[in-house]
Structure formats: structure tokens, C-alpha cells
Coordinates of C-alpha atoms in Angstrom, one line a residue:
Chain Q
M716 CA 21.9 197.5 29.3
C717 CA 21.9 196.2 32.8
K718 CA 24.9 195.0 34.7
L719 CA 24.3 191.4 33.9
C720 CA 24.1 192.2 30.1
T721 CA 27.3 194.2 30.3
D722 CA 29.1 191.4 32.2
H723 CA 27.6 188.3 30.6
G724 CA 25.7 189.4 27.5
R725 CA 28.7 189.8 25.1
G726 CA 26.6 192.2 23.0
E727 CA 23.2 190.7 23.7
T728 CA 20.7 190.5 26.5
W729 CA 22.4 188.1 28.9
Y730 CA 19.6 185.6 29.0
L731 CA 19.1 185.6 25.2
N732 CA 22.7 184.6 24.5
F733 CA 22.5 180.9 23.7
E734 CA 26.1 180.3 24.9
N735 CA 25.0 181.1 28.4
Y736 CA 22.9 177.9 28.5
L737 CA 25.8 175.6 27.5
F738 CA 27.6 174.1 30.5
R739 CA 30.5 173.0 28.3
K740 CA 30.8 176.5 26.8
V741 CA 30.9 178.2 30.2
F742 CA 33.2 175.5 31.6
P743 CA 35.3 174.4 28.6
T744 CA 37.9 172.4 30.5
L745 CA 37.3 169.0 32.2
E746 CA 38.8 170.4 35.5
G747 CA 36.4 173.3 35.4
Q748 CA 33.4 170.9 34.9
E749 CA 34.5 168.7 37.7
A750 CA 35.0 171.6 40.0
A751 CA 31.6 173.0 39.1
K752 CA 30.0 169.6 39.7
A753 CA 31.7 169.3 43.1
K754 CA 30.5 172.7 44.2
M755 CA 27.0 171.9 43.0
A756 CA 26.5 169.1 45.6
G757 CA 27.2 171.5 48.4
T758 CA 24.9 174.3 47.3
F759 CA 22.1 171.9 46.3
A760 CA 22.3 170.1 49.6
D761 CA 21.7 173.0 51.9
T762 CA 19.6 175.6 50.1
E763 CA 17.0 175.6 52.8
W764 CA 19.8 176.0 55.4
R765 CA 21.2 179.1 53.8
Y766 CA 17.7 180.6 53.3
A767 CA 16.7 180.1 57.0
E768 CA 20.0 180.9 58.8
K769 CA 20.8 184.5 59.5
E770 CA 24.5 184.0 59.0
F771 CA 23.8 183.4 55.3
V772 CA 20.6 185.0 54.3
R773 CA 21.1 188.2 56.3
N774 CA 24.8 188.5 55.6
P775 CA 25.6 191.2 53.0
T776 CA 29.3 190.3 52.9
Y777 CA 28.5 186.7 52.0
L778 CA 25.8 187.7 49.5
R779 CA 27.8 190.3 47.8
Q780 CA 30.7 188.0 47.4
R781 CA 28.4 185.3 45.9
A782 CA 27.0 187.9 43.6
S783 CA 30.4 189.0 42.3
S784 CA 31.4 185.3 41.8
G785 CA 28.4 184.6 39.6
A786 CA 25.0 184.8 41.2
G787 CA 22.3 187.1 39.9
G788 CA 18.8 187.3 38.8
Q789 CA 16.5 189.4 36.7
L790 CA 12.7 189.7 36.2
V791 CA 11.5 188.7 32.8
T792 CA 8.1 188.9 31.0
M793 CA 6.3 185.8 30.0
E794 CA 7.4 186.1 26.4
E795 CA 11.0 186.3 27.5
A796 CA 10.6 183.4 29.9
L797 CA 9.3 181.3 27.0
R798 CA 12.3 182.3 24.9
I799 CA 14.5 181.4 27.8
L800 CA 12.9 178.0 28.0
A801 CA 13.2 177.4 24.2
L802 CA 16.9 178.2 24.5
A803 CA 17.2 175.9 27.5
E804 CA 15.5 173.1 25.7
E805 CA 17.9 173.4 22.8
A806 CA 20.8 173.4 25.2
T807 CA 19.4 170.2 26.9
R808 CA 19.2 168.5 23.5
R809 CA 22.9 169.4 22.9
E810 CA 24.2 168.3 26.3
D811 CA 21.7 165.5 27.2
S812 CA 20.4 167.3 30.2
L813 CA 16.9 168.2 31.4
V814 CA 14.3 170.9 31.9
V815 CA 12.5 170.1 35.1
V816 CA 10.0 171.6 37.5
G817 CA 10.2 171.1 41.2
H818 CA 9.1 172.8 44.4
C819 CA 10.1 176.3 45.3
P820 CA 12.5 176.2 48.2
C821 CA 11.7 179.8 49.3
K822 CA 8.1 179.1 49.7
Q823 CA 8.9 175.9 51.6
V824 CA 11.3 177.7 53.9
Y825 CA 9.1 180.7 54.5
R826 CA 5.7 179.3 54.5
G827 CA 6.1 175.6 55.1
A828 CA 4.2 174.5 52.0
R829 CA 5.2 173.2 48.6
D830 CA 4.4 175.2 45.5
Y831 CA 5.8 173.5 42.4
T832 CA 7.0 176.6 40.6
C833 CA 10.7 176.2 40.2
I834 CA 11.9 175.5 36.7
G835 CA 15.5 174.4 36.5
F836 CA 17.4 173.4 33.4
G837 CA 20.7 172.3 32.0
M838 CA 23.7 170.5 33.4
P839 CA 23.6 172.0 36.9
V840 CA 20.2 170.7 37.9
T841 CA 20.7 167.4 36.0
M842 CA 24.0 166.8 37.7
A843 CA 22.6 167.8 41.1
M844 CA 19.8 165.3 40.7
E845 CA 22.3 162.6 39.9
I846 CA 24.3 163.5 42.9
A847 CA 21.3 163.7 45.2
Y848 CA 19.3 160.8 44.0
G849 CA 21.6 158.7 41.9
R850 CA 19.2 158.7 39.0
L851 CA 17.1 161.0 36.8
P852 CA 13.4 161.7 36.4
K853 CA 13.0 159.5 33.3
E854 CA 13.5 156.5 35.5
G855 CA 11.0 157.6 38.1
L856 CA 12.6 160.1 40.4
T857 CA 11.1 160.6 43.8
E858 CA 11.9 162.7 46.8
F859 CA 11.1 161.8 50.4
G860 CA 10.1 158.3 49.4
G861 CA 7.1 159.0 47.2
A862 CA 5.6 156.8 44.5
E863 CA 6.7 156.6 40.8
W864 CA 5.4 159.5 38.8
R865 CA 3.2 159.0 35.8
T866 CA 1.7 162.4 34.8
L867 CA 3.1 165.8 35.4
R868 CA 0.5 166.7 38.1
H869 CA 0.8 163.3 39.8
G870 CA 4.5 163.6 40.0
I871 CA 4.4 167.0 41.4
R872 CA 2.0 166.0 44.1
K873 CA 4.4 163.2 45.2
G874 CA 7.3 165.7 45.4
A875 CA 9.3 164.8 42.3
K876 CA 11.2 167.0 40.0
V877 CA 9.6 166.2 36.7
P878 CA 10.6 167.0 33.2
L879 CA 8.8 169.8 31.6
T880 CA 8.0 170.4 27.9
L881 CA 7.7 173.9 26.4
D882 CA 3.9 173.5 25.9
E883 CA 3.4 172.5 29.5
A884 CA 5.6 175.5 30.5
K885 CA 3.5 177.9 28.6
G886 CA 0.3 176.9 30.4
L887 CA 2.1 176.9 33.8
L888 CA 3.7 180.3 33.4
A889 CA 0.3 181.9 32.4
E890 CA -1.4 180.3 35.3
W891 CA 1.3 181.5 37.7
E892 CA 1.3 185.0 36.4
R893 CA -2.5 185.2 36.9
R894 CA -2.1 184.4 40.5
G895 CA 0.6 187.0 41.1
L896 CA 3.9 185.1 40.6
W897 CA 6.7 186.9 38.7
H898 CA 9.4 185.2 36.6
L899 CA 13.0 185.6 37.7
V900 CA 15.7 184.2 35.5
V901 CA 18.7 183.2 37.7
G902 CA 22.3 182.2 37.6
R903 CA 23.0 180.4 40.9
G904 CA 26.7 181.1 41.3
R905 CA 28.0 180.0 37.9
L906 CA 27.2 183.0 35.7
P907 CA 27.2 183.4 32.8
L908 CA 25.6 179.9 33.1
I909 CA 21.8 180.3 33.4
E910 CA 20.1 177.7 35.5
A911 CA 16.6 178.4 36.5
I912 CA 13.4 180.5 36.3
C913 CA 11.9 181.2 39.7
N914 CA 8.2 181.9 39.8
C915 CA 7.6 183.5 43.1
E916 CA 6.2 186.5 45.0
R917 CA 6.5 188.7 48.0
P918 CA 7.2 188.0 50.8
Y919 CA 8.7 184.6 50.1
C920 CA 11.2 185.3 47.3
T921 CA 14.6 185.2 49.0
W922 CA 16.2 187.0 46.2
W923 CA 13.7 189.8 46.3
R924 CA 14.4 189.9 50.0
Y925 CA 18.1 190.5 49.4
R926 CA 17.2 193.6 47.4
D927 CA 14.5 194.8 49.8
A928 CA 16.2 194.2 53.1
L929 CA 19.8 194.4 52.3
G930 CA 19.9 196.7 49.2
I931 CA 21.7 194.1 47.1
N932 CA 20.1 194.5 43.7
D933 CA 22.1 192.0 41.8
Y934 CA 19.8 189.1 42.7
C935 CA 16.6 190.8 41.7
L936 CA 17.2 193.3 38.9
K937 CA 14.3 195.0 37.3
G938 CA 13.3 193.7 33.9
H939 CA 14.1 194.9 30.4
Y940 CA 10.5 195.7 30.0
I941 CA 8.2 198.1 31.8
A942 CA 4.4 198.1 32.1
R943 CA 2.4 200.9 30.4
I944 CA -1.4 201.4 30.6
V945 CA -3.3 201.9 27.4
P946 CA -5.7 204.6 28.5
E947 CA -8.5 203.9 25.9
R948 CA -9.0 200.4 27.3
C949 CA -8.5 201.1 31.0
S950 CA -11.7 201.1 33.1
N951 CA -10.0 202.0 36.5
C952 CA -11.2 198.7 37.9
G953 CA -8.0 198.5 40.1
A954 CA -7.3 194.8 39.3
C955 CA -3.7 195.6 38.4
Q956 CA -3.2 197.6 41.6
E957 CA -4.4 194.7 43.7
Q958 CA -1.8 192.3 42.2
C959 CA 1.1 194.6 41.7
Q960 CA 3.9 193.2 43.9
W961 CA 5.9 196.4 43.9
G962 CA 3.3 198.9 45.0
C963 CA 3.8 201.1 41.9
I964 CA 0.2 201.4 40.6
H965 CA -2.0 204.2 41.8
T966 CA -5.7 204.7 41.2
S967 CA -7.9 207.6 41.9
V968 CA -11.7 207.0 41.9
W969 CA -12.4 210.7 41.9
A970 CA -10.0 211.4 39.1
Q971 CA -11.0 208.2 37.2
S972 CA -7.4 207.5 36.5
T973 CA -4.9 204.6 37.0
S974 CA -1.2 205.1 36.6
I975 CA 2.0 203.1 36.8
D976 CA 5.0 204.7 38.5
L977 CA 7.6 204.0 35.9
T978 CA 10.4 204.7 38.3
K979 CA 9.2 201.8 40.5
C980 CA 7.9 199.3 37.9
F981 CA 9.9 196.1 37.8
G982 CA 8.4 194.9 34.5
C983 CA 7.2 191.6 35.8
G984 CA 3.9 191.7 33.8
I985 CA 1.6 190.5 36.5
C986 CA -0.6 193.6 36.0
R987 CA -1.0 192.8 32.3
A988 CA -1.9 189.2 33.1
V989 CA -4.7 190.2 35.6
C990 CA -6.1 193.1 33.6
P991 CA -9.6 192.1 32.4
H992 CA -9.5 194.6 29.6
D993 CA -6.1 193.9 28.1
A994 CA -5.2 197.5 28.9
I995 CA -1.6 197.1 29.8
E996 CA 1.3 196.6 27.5
M997 CA 4.9 195.8 28.1
A998 CA 7.3 198.4 26.5
P999 CA 11.1 198.1 26.4
R1000 CA 12.7 199.9 29.4
A1001 CA 15.1 201.6 27.0
S1002 CA 12.2 203.4 25.4
V1003 CA 11.2 205.1 28.7
P1004 CA 13.7 208.0 29.4
T1005 CA 13.2 208.0 33.2
A1006 CA 13.4 204.3 33.6
R1007 CA 16.1 203.3 31.1
D1008 CA 18.9 203.1 33.6
L1009 CA 16.9 202.2 36.7
W1010 CA 17.8 198.6 37.4
Chain G
M83 CA 15.3 197.1 57.0
A84 CA 16.5 200.6 56.4
D85 CA 13.6 202.3 58.3
T86 CA 15.4 203.5 61.4
D87 CA 12.3 205.0 63.0
R88 CA 10.8 201.6 63.6
P89 CA 11.1 200.2 67.1
S90 CA 13.4 197.2 67.5
V91 CA 11.5 194.0 67.7
E92 CA 12.3 190.8 69.6
I93 CA 10.4 187.6 68.9
T94 CA 11.0 184.6 71.1
I95 CA 9.8 181.0 70.7
D96 CA 9.4 179.1 74.0
Q97 CA 10.9 175.8 72.9
E98 CA 9.2 174.0 75.8
K99 CA 5.8 174.9 74.5
C100 CA 6.5 174.9 70.7
R101 CA 5.4 171.8 68.8
F102 CA 6.7 172.8 65.4
S103 CA 6.8 170.2 62.8
M104 CA 7.1 170.5 59.0
Y105 CA 5.7 167.1 58.1
D106 CA 4.1 165.5 61.2
P107 CA 0.4 166.1 61.1
K108 CA 0.3 166.0 64.9
G109 CA 2.8 168.9 65.0
C110 CA 2.1 172.5 64.0
K111 CA 3.5 175.1 61.8
R112 CA 0.7 177.7 62.0
C113 CA 2.9 180.7 62.7
L114 CA 5.0 179.9 59.7
Q115 CA 1.9 179.6 57.5
V116 CA 0.1 182.7 58.8
C117 CA 2.8 185.3 59.0
P118 CA 2.1 187.8 56.2
T119 CA 5.7 189.1 56.0
A120 CA 7.6 185.8 56.3
V121 CA 9.3 186.6 59.6
F122 CA 9.7 182.8 60.3
A123 CA 11.7 180.3 58.4
S124 CA 12.2 176.6 58.6
R125 CA 15.1 174.4 57.6
P126 CA 16.0 170.7 58.0
N127 CA 17.7 169.9 61.3
V128 CA 20.6 168.1 59.6
K129 CA 22.4 168.8 56.4
R130 CA 22.1 166.3 53.7
D131 CA 25.2 164.3 53.3
F132 CA 25.9 163.6 49.7
S133 CA 29.2 161.8 50.4
K134 CA 27.2 158.8 51.6
P135 CA 25.9 156.4 48.8
V136 CA 22.3 156.9 47.8
E137 CA 20.9 153.8 49.6
Q138 CA 22.3 155.0 52.9
R139 CA 21.0 158.5 52.7
V140 CA 18.2 159.7 54.8
D141 CA 16.2 162.7 53.7
P142 CA 15.7 165.0 56.6
T143 CA 12.1 164.9 57.7
V144 CA 12.6 166.9 60.9
W145 CA 12.7 170.6 60.3
V146 CA 13.3 173.3 62.9
L147 CA 11.6 176.7 63.2
L148 CA 13.7 179.9 63.3
V149 CA 13.0 183.6 63.5
T150 CA 15.0 185.0 60.6
W151 CA 13.4 188.3 59.6
E152 CA 12.1 189.7 62.8
D153 CA 12.5 193.3 61.5
Y154 CA 9.8 192.5 59.0
C155 CA 7.3 192.0 61.8
N156 CA 4.6 194.7 61.9
G157 CA 3.0 193.5 65.1
C158 CA -0.2 192.2 63.5
G159 CA -0.3 189.4 66.0
A160 CA -1.5 186.7 63.6
C161 CA 1.1 184.3 64.8
L162 CA 0.1 184.9 68.4
R163 CA -3.5 184.1 67.6
A164 CA -2.5 181.1 65.5
C165 CA -0.3 179.4 68.1
P166 CA -2.2 176.8 70.0
H167 CA 0.5 176.4 72.6
D168 CA 1.1 180.1 73.4
A169 CA 4.7 179.7 72.6
L170 CA 5.4 183.1 71.0
T171 CA 6.2 186.4 72.6
I172 CA 6.7 189.6 70.5
E173 CA 8.1 192.8 72.0
F174 CA 8.6 196.1 70.3
D175 CA 11.2 198.1 72.3
G176 CA 10.2 195.9 75.3
V177 CA 6.5 196.5 74.9
P178 CA 4.8 193.2 74.4
V179 CA 2.2 192.6 71.6
S180 CA -0.9 190.9 72.8
A181 CA -2.9 188.5 70.7

């Protein structure tokens, strides 16, 4: 069990515990809800600021303090991401909130371009949109003065956050995985409340950067699964090695072998998605003795 | 980064020459786009003020360019080659990198 499961799972994997999707369960009192809502306006308003300014994004004290007060993230496989979205959808039905997709702030801050790969759900993102725009996507939400949205793709081009169905999510997640984006389930400061799935990559993912540059693992924990090659189907083509974001796949042309370093594997599943021979499987981290406690 | 053998790097943007713009097509953001290790970052120049009512809010369309992760610079020089205004200088332990 990883730290987030121990702290927030209450006996289950933390992102599979349905209570962690319910704003009113995590904040049962009205004061708690109002306080969370007030805090939300602030963090929503200046995400880009905090990702670009050294005093925040390179400040281990600030980041560790945020982590201990309820921020954290973990990589998940596509199957887990879909389970998360199913739980999120059920929560949105109960609480009259939304599952939306919008642009990834990390890629905007670090590359100056919009990639619409950020899936947010539940009361936090819904309330944040009410605070920010005064209205919700159903009524034609726009950002930066764009046009009314009609289809998912049209809306995304105009810069909206648009509601997302589970079927649409399945297609998007598969497409993203094939082009090397991992899925990171995150709590943005209100853990155990789970708020989003980031679909991002090196070097843009800010939360990966916290781990890589500052050694703060809480924001980007390795997943509960780990990739394993099925030798009978592997042709040593090297496609997995090309896309591995963590540098843990090694191939030898001479030895005709491809191997995954299980001590380094983060279990994102990108290698599996790009393998042309279906030669990679995701196994539970707990089943691999060396890796079971490597988070 | 933890690697202490690496030389210390200093990246400066000459603000007189730089014509950075996130949204203006006449402006440029090539260094931001071309850097393979995301050394540069950009943010709005003003914070969004959610205390104002929605009608009075102005979404920030002016963004500024910052050097945030200069220790991730590996001296590839892609930004130097990309900058049309010659506004960047990169030095590793005082030794300049040329485009």
C-alpha cells in the first residue's frame, strides 16, 4: 500500500474508495464546504503563476507543506483511469456536479500551447467554474471570449472546458496513451477529495518535476501496477523503449532482448499502448518482490 | 537538480530585445516552444481577480516569459537558434554557449 492508500484509502486503494469523490462526505459541515470553496477561487486563479514562479514551483518547503495538507498524485493505468472516471461520474450524479475536460496548464506554462488533456470532476472544478465564469458549460461556457460550443472538439478548439462522457473519455485516454501521455490521478489540496486526472508527459508535467528536481515524491507516486514484457510476443522492435518516459526499458540488438527495469518502472502503461505485438502486460506492483514498496 | 558535477548555468533574457507574446501573432514564443527540457515558463502578467463580478473581469491576455528551471538546461542551443531577436544568453560557469 502506498502512502496515499494508507492515509486516505481506509482499507482500499485511495482512488477506488468512492467516498473520496464526494465533496459532501469529505467536507460534511457547511463551514467546511464554504471554506473549501473560498480557497478554491484562489488556487484556481493563479495556477499558472504558481507553476512559473520560482518562489512556488521551486520551493520545497511550500510544496511539502501543500503535500502534507492534502495534495498528491499517483500514476494509474488506463483501466484504473476509467474506473476513476466511472466513480467520478456517479459522484457527479449524486452532487449535481460535472466531469469536464479542459486545457493542461502545465503544457501551456511550459510550452505556450494548449493541449486539452486535463480531466477535472466533482464539486471543486464545478464550483471553480462558477466562481470564474459565473456559469457552467451546459449553458455555453467560454474562456477568453470564444464562441458557444456545440461539439466536444469544437468546444475544445475555442478554449472551453466541456463536459465529458465516459465513452468519450475512453477514446481520449487511449489516444493520449498512444502518444506518450501518462494518467496521473490527483488531489489538489483537499485530499482525500479526488479532483482530476492529468494526462501529461516529460518535461512539462509540473508534478513529475517536483519529484525529479526536488525529490518530493508525494505529487507523482509510482502506480499500483508495473509493466512486464511477455517474451513470446516480443520482437525487440524497441517501440516501448522509444516512448518510455522514465528511461527504464533497455534493448540489446546483439542479445535480442528487451527488458524493463522493474525498480524504475512507474507503471504508466504507455509502453503497453505503443507495443505493436501486444507483448506488455500490467501486473500488480505487489506481485513483484523488488518493486512492491518502491513508490 | 541533484547532479552537483554539472556547471552552474545562467540564462538571461534581454528584455529590450525580447518580443515575447503568448497570444499576439506578431510576437514570438519560440524559445518556450523549442526548449526540450522546459527551462522557460510563462504566466499571465496579472492575477485574475475573482472578487470582481464576472462582467467586469478581464482575462489576462498578456503573458510574461520567465526562466524557471535553468538547471535543466543542457546547452543544446535550440533557443538561441530559435530567437529571431538574439535576446538570449546562456553561460555555463561563465562560458557562453553559442548558437
